[in-house]
PDB file of C-alpha atoms in Angstrom:
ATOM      1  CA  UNK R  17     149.961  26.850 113.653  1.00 47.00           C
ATOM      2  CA  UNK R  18     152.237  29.429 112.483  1.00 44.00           C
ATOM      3  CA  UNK R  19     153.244  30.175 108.992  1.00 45.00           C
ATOM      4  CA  UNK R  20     155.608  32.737 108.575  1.00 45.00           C
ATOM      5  CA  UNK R  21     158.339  32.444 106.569  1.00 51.00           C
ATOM      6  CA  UNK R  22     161.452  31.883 109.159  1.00 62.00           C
ATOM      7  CA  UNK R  23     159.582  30.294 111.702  1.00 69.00           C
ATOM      8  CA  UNK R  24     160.627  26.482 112.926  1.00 87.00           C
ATOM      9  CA  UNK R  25     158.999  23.945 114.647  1.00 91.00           C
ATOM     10  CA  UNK R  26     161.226  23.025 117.882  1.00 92.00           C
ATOM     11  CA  UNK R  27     160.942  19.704 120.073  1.00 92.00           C
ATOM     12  CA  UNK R  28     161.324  19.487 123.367  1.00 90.00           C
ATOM     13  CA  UNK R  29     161.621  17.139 125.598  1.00 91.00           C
ATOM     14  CA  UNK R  30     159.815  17.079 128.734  1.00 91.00           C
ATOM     15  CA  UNK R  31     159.101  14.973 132.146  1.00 90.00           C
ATOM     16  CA  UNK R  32     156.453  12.436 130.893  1.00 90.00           C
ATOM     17  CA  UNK R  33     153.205  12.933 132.119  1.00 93.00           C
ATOM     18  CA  UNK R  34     154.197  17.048 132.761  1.00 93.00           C
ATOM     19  CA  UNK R  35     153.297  18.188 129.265  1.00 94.00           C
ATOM     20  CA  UNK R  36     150.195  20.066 129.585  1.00 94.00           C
ATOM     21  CA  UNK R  37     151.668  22.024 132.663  1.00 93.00           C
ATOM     22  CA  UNK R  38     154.600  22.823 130.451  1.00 90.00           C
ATOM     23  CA  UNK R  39     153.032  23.938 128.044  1.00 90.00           C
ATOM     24  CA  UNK R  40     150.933  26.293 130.275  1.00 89.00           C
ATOM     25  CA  UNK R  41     154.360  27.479 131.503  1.00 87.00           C
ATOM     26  CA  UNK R  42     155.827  27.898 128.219  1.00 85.00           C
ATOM     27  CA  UNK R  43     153.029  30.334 127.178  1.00 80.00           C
ATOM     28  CA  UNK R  44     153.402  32.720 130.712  1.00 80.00           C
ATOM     29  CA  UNK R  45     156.950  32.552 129.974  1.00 77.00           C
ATOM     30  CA  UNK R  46     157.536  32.643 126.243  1.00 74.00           C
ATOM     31  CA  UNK R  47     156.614  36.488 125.347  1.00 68.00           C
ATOM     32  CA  UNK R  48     158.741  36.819 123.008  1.00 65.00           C
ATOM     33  CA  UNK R  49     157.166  37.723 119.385  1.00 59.00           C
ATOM     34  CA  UNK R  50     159.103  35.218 117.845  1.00 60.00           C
ATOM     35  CA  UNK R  51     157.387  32.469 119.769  1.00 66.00           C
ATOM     36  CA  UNK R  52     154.642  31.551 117.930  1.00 70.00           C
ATOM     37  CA  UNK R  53     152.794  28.680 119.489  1.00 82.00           C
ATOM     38  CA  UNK R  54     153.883  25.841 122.144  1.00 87.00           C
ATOM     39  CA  UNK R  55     151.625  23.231 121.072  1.00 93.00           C
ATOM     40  CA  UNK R  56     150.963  19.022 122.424  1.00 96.00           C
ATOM     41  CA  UNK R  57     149.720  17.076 119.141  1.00 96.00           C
ATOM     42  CA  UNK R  58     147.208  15.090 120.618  1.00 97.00           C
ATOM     43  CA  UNK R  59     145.012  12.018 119.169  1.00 97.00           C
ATOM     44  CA  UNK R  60     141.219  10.704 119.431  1.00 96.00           C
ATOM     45  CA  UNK R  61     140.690   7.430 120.668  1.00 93.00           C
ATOM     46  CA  UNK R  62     137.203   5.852 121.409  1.00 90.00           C
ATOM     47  CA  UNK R  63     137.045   4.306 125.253  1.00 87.00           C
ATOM     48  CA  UNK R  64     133.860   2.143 126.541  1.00 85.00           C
ATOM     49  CA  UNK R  65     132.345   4.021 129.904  1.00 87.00           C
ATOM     50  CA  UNK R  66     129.656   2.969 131.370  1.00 89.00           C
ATOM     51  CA  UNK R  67     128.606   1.334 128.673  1.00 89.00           C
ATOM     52  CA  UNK R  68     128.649   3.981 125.616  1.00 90.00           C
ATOM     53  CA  UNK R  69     131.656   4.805 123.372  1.00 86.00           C
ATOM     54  CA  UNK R  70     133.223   7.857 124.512  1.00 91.00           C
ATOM     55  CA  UNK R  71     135.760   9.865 122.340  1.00 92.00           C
ATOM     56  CA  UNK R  72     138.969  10.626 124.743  1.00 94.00           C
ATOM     57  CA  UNK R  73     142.420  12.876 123.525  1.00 96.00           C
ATOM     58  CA  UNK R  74     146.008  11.116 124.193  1.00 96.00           C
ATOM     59  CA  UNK R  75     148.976  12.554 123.893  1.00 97.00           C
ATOM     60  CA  UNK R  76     150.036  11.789 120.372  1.00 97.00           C
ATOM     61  CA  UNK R  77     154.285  12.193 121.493  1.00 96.00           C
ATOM     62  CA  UNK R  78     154.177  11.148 125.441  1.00 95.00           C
ATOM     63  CA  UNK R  79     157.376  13.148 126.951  1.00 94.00           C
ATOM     64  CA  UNK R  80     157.353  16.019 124.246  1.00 93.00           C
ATOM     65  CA  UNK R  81     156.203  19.631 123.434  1.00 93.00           C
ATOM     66  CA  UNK R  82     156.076  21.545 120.545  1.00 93.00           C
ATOM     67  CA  UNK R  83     157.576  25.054 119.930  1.00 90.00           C
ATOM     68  CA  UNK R  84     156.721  26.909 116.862  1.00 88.00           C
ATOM     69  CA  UNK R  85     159.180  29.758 116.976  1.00 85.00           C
ATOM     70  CA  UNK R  86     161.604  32.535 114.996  1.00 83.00           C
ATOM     71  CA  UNK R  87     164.216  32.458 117.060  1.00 81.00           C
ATOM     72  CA  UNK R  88     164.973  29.344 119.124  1.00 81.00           C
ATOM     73  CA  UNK R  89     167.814  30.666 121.117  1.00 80.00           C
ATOM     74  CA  UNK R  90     165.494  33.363 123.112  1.00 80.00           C
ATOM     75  CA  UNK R  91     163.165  30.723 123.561  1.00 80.00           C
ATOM     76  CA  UNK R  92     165.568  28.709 124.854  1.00 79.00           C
ATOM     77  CA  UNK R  93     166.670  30.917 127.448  1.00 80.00           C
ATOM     78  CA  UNK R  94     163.452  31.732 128.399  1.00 79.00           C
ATOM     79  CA  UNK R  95     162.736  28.163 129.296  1.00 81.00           C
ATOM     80  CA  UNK R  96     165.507  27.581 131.535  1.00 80.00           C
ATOM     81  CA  UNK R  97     162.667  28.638 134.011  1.00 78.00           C
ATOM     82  CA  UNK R  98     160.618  26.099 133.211  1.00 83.00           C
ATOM     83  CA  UNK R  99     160.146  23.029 135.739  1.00 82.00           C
ATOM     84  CA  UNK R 100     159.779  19.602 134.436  1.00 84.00           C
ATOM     85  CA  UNK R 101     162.074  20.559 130.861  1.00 81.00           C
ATOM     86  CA  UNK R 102     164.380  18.227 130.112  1.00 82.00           C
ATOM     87  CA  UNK R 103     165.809  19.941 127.171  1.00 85.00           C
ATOM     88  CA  UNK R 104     165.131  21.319 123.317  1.00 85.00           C
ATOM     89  CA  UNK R 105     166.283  18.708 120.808  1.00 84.00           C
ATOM     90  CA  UNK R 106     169.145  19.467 119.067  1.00 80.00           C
ATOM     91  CA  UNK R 107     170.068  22.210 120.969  1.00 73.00           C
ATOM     92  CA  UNK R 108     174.241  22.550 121.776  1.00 68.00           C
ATOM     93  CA  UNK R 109     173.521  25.975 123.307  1.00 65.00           C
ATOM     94  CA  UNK R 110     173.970  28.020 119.924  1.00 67.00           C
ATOM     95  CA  UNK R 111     171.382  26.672 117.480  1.00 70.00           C
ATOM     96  CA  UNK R 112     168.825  23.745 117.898  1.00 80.00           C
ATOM     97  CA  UNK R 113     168.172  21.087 115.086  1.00 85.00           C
ATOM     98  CA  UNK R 114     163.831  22.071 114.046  1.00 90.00           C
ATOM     99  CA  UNK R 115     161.627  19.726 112.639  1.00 92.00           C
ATOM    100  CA  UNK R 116     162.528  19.180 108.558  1.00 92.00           C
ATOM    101  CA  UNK R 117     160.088  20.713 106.491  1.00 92.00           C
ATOM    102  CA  UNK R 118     158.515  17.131 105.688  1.00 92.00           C
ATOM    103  CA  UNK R 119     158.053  16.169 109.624  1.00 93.00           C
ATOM    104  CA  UNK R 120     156.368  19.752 109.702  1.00 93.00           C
ATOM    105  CA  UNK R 121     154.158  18.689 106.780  1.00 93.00           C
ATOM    106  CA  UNK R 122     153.300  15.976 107.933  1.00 94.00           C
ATOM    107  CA  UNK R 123     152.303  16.866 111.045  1.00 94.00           C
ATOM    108  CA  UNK R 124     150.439  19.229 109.892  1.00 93.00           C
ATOM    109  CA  UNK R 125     148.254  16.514 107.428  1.00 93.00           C
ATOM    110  CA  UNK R 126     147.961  14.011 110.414  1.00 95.00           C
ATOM    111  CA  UNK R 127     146.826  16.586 113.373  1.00 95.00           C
ATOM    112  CA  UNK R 128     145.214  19.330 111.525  1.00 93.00           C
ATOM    113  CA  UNK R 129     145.218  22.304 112.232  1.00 89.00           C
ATOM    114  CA  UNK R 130     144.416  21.582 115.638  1.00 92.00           C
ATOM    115  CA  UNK R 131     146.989  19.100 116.042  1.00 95.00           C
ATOM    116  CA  UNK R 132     144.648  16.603 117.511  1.00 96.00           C
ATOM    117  CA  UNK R 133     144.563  13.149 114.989  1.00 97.00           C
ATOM    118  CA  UNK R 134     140.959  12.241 114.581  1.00 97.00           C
ATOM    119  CA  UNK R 135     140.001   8.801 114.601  1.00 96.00           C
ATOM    120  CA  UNK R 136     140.660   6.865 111.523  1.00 97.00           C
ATOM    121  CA  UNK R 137     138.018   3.666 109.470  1.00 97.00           C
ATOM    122  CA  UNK R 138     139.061   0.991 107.941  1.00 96.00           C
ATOM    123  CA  UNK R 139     138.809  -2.457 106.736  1.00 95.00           C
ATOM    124  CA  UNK R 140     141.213  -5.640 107.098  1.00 93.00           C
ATOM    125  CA  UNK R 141     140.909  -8.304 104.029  1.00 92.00           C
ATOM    126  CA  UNK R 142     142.726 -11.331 104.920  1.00 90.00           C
ATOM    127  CA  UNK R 143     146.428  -9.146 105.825  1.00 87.00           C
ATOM    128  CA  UNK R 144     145.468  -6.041 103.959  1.00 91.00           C
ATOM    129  CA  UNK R 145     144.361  -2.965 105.862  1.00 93.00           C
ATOM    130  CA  UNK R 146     142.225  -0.709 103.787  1.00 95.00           C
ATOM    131  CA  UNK R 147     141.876   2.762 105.794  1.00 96.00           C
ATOM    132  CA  UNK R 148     139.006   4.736 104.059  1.00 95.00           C
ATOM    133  CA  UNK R 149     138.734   7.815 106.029  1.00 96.00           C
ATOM    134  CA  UNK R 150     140.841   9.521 108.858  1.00 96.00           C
ATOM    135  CA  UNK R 151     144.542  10.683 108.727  1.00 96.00           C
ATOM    136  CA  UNK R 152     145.788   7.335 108.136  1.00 96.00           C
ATOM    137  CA  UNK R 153     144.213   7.393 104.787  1.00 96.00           C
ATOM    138  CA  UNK R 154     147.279   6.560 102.547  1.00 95.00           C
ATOM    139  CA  UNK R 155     149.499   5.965 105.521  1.00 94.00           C
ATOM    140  CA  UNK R 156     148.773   2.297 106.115  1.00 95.00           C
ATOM    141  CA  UNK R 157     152.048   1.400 105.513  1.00 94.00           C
ATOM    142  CA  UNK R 158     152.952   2.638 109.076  1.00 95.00           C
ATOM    143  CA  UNK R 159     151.036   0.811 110.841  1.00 96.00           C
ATOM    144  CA  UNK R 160     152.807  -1.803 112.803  1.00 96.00           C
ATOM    145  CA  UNK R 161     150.257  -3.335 114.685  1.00 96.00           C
ATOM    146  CA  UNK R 162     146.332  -3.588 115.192  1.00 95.00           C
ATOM    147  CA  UNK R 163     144.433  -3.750 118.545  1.00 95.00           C
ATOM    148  CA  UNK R 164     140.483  -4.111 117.271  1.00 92.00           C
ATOM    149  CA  UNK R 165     139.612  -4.257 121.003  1.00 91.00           C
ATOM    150  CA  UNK R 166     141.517  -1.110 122.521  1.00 92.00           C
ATOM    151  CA  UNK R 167     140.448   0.350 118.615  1.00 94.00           C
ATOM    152  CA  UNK R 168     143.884   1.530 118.362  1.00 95.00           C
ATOM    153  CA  UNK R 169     146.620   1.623 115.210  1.00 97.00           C
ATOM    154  CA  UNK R 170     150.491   1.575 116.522  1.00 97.00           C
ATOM    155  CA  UNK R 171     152.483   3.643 114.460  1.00 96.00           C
ATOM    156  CA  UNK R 172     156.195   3.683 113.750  1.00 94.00           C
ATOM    157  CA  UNK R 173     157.693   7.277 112.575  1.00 92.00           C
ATOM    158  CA  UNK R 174     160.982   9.010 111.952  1.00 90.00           C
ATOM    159  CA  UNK R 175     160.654  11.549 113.951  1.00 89.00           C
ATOM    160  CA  UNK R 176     162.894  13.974 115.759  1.00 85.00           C
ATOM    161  CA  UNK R 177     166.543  11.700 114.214  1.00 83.00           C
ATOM    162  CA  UNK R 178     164.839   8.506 115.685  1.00 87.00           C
ATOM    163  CA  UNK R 179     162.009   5.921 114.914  1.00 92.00           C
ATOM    164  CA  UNK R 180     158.778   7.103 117.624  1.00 92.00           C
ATOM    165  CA  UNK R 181     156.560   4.775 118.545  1.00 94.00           C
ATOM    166  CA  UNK R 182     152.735   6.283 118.664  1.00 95.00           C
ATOM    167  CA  UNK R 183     149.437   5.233 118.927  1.00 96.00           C
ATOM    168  CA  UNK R 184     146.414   6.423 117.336  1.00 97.00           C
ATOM    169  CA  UNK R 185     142.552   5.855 117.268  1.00 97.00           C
ATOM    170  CA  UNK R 186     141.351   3.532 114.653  1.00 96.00           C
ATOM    171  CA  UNK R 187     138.176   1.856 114.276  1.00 95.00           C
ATOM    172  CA  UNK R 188     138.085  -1.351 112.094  1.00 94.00           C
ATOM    173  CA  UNK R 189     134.533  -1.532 110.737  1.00 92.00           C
ATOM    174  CA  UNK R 190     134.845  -4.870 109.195  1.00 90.00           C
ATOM    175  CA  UNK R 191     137.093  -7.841 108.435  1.00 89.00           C
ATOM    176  CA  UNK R 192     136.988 -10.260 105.510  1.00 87.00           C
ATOM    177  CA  UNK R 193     139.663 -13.394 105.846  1.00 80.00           C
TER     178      UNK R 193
END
């Protein structure tokens, strides 16, 4: 996902449940060679169907797509095109607000290279969470809630100037009270 040395991560915000078809837009329309990628982050979560586990991708940021570019302002104005946009972050017509270099980072850590969040392990001792493998390894402190059943961890992240609520796959292998 990009790495030169002026390029920015852009946000945009889309009609929920339009992403993927923006994103296929975005990269007909987008031809620019500062565009880089127009990426979804995405994240693994385990569903029961038909009786075995399958392993299904959500949307990690429901309502948002990703533009790794050089120069936001073509971009832009390519995308005015683009059905189901709602807008780029930040953007007052001149100059958009990217991702800090941190958010990058740690987007980068949690999704891979990929951007797709594998499924995370873990353990729960009495109110401790242990996570032992998985991109929440180390992040435990942003979990906000548990669902064993649904084998999901929700999240809460500054992100984008505001706190984003997420959900990711995590399976907990054990608990101890």
């Amino acid at each position: 996902m990009g790495g030169g040395e002026n390029v920015m991560w852009y946000v945009v915000q889309v009609r929920t449940g339009m992403e993927e078809n923006i994103r296929l837009q975005c990269g007909k329309r987008l031809t620019g060679d500062g565009l880089l990628n127009c990426f979804i982050p995405y994240y693994e979560e385990r569903k029961k169907r038909q009786g075995s586990w399958k392993t299904e991708k959500k949307i990690l940021f429901p309502g948002y797509v990703f533009l790794d570019t050089e120069d936001i302002c073509e971009a832009a104005a390519a995308l005015r095109n683009v059905i189901g946009l709602t807008k780029v972050l930040g953007f007052n017509g001149e100059e958009a607000i990217p991702l800090t270099e941190a958010e990058v980072e740690f987007l980068r850590q949690f999704g891979g290279e990929n951007q797709i969040v594998k499924m995370s392990e873990g353990i729960i001792e009495g109110t401790q969470v242990m996570i032992y493998s998985g991109p929440l390894k180390g992040k435990e402190a942003l979990i906000r809630r548990i669902d064993r059943h649904k084998r999901k961890a929700y999240l809460e992240l500054e992100m984008f100037d505001r706190v984003q609520r997420v959900e990711v796959g995590l399976e907990i292998v054990m608990k101890r009270v």
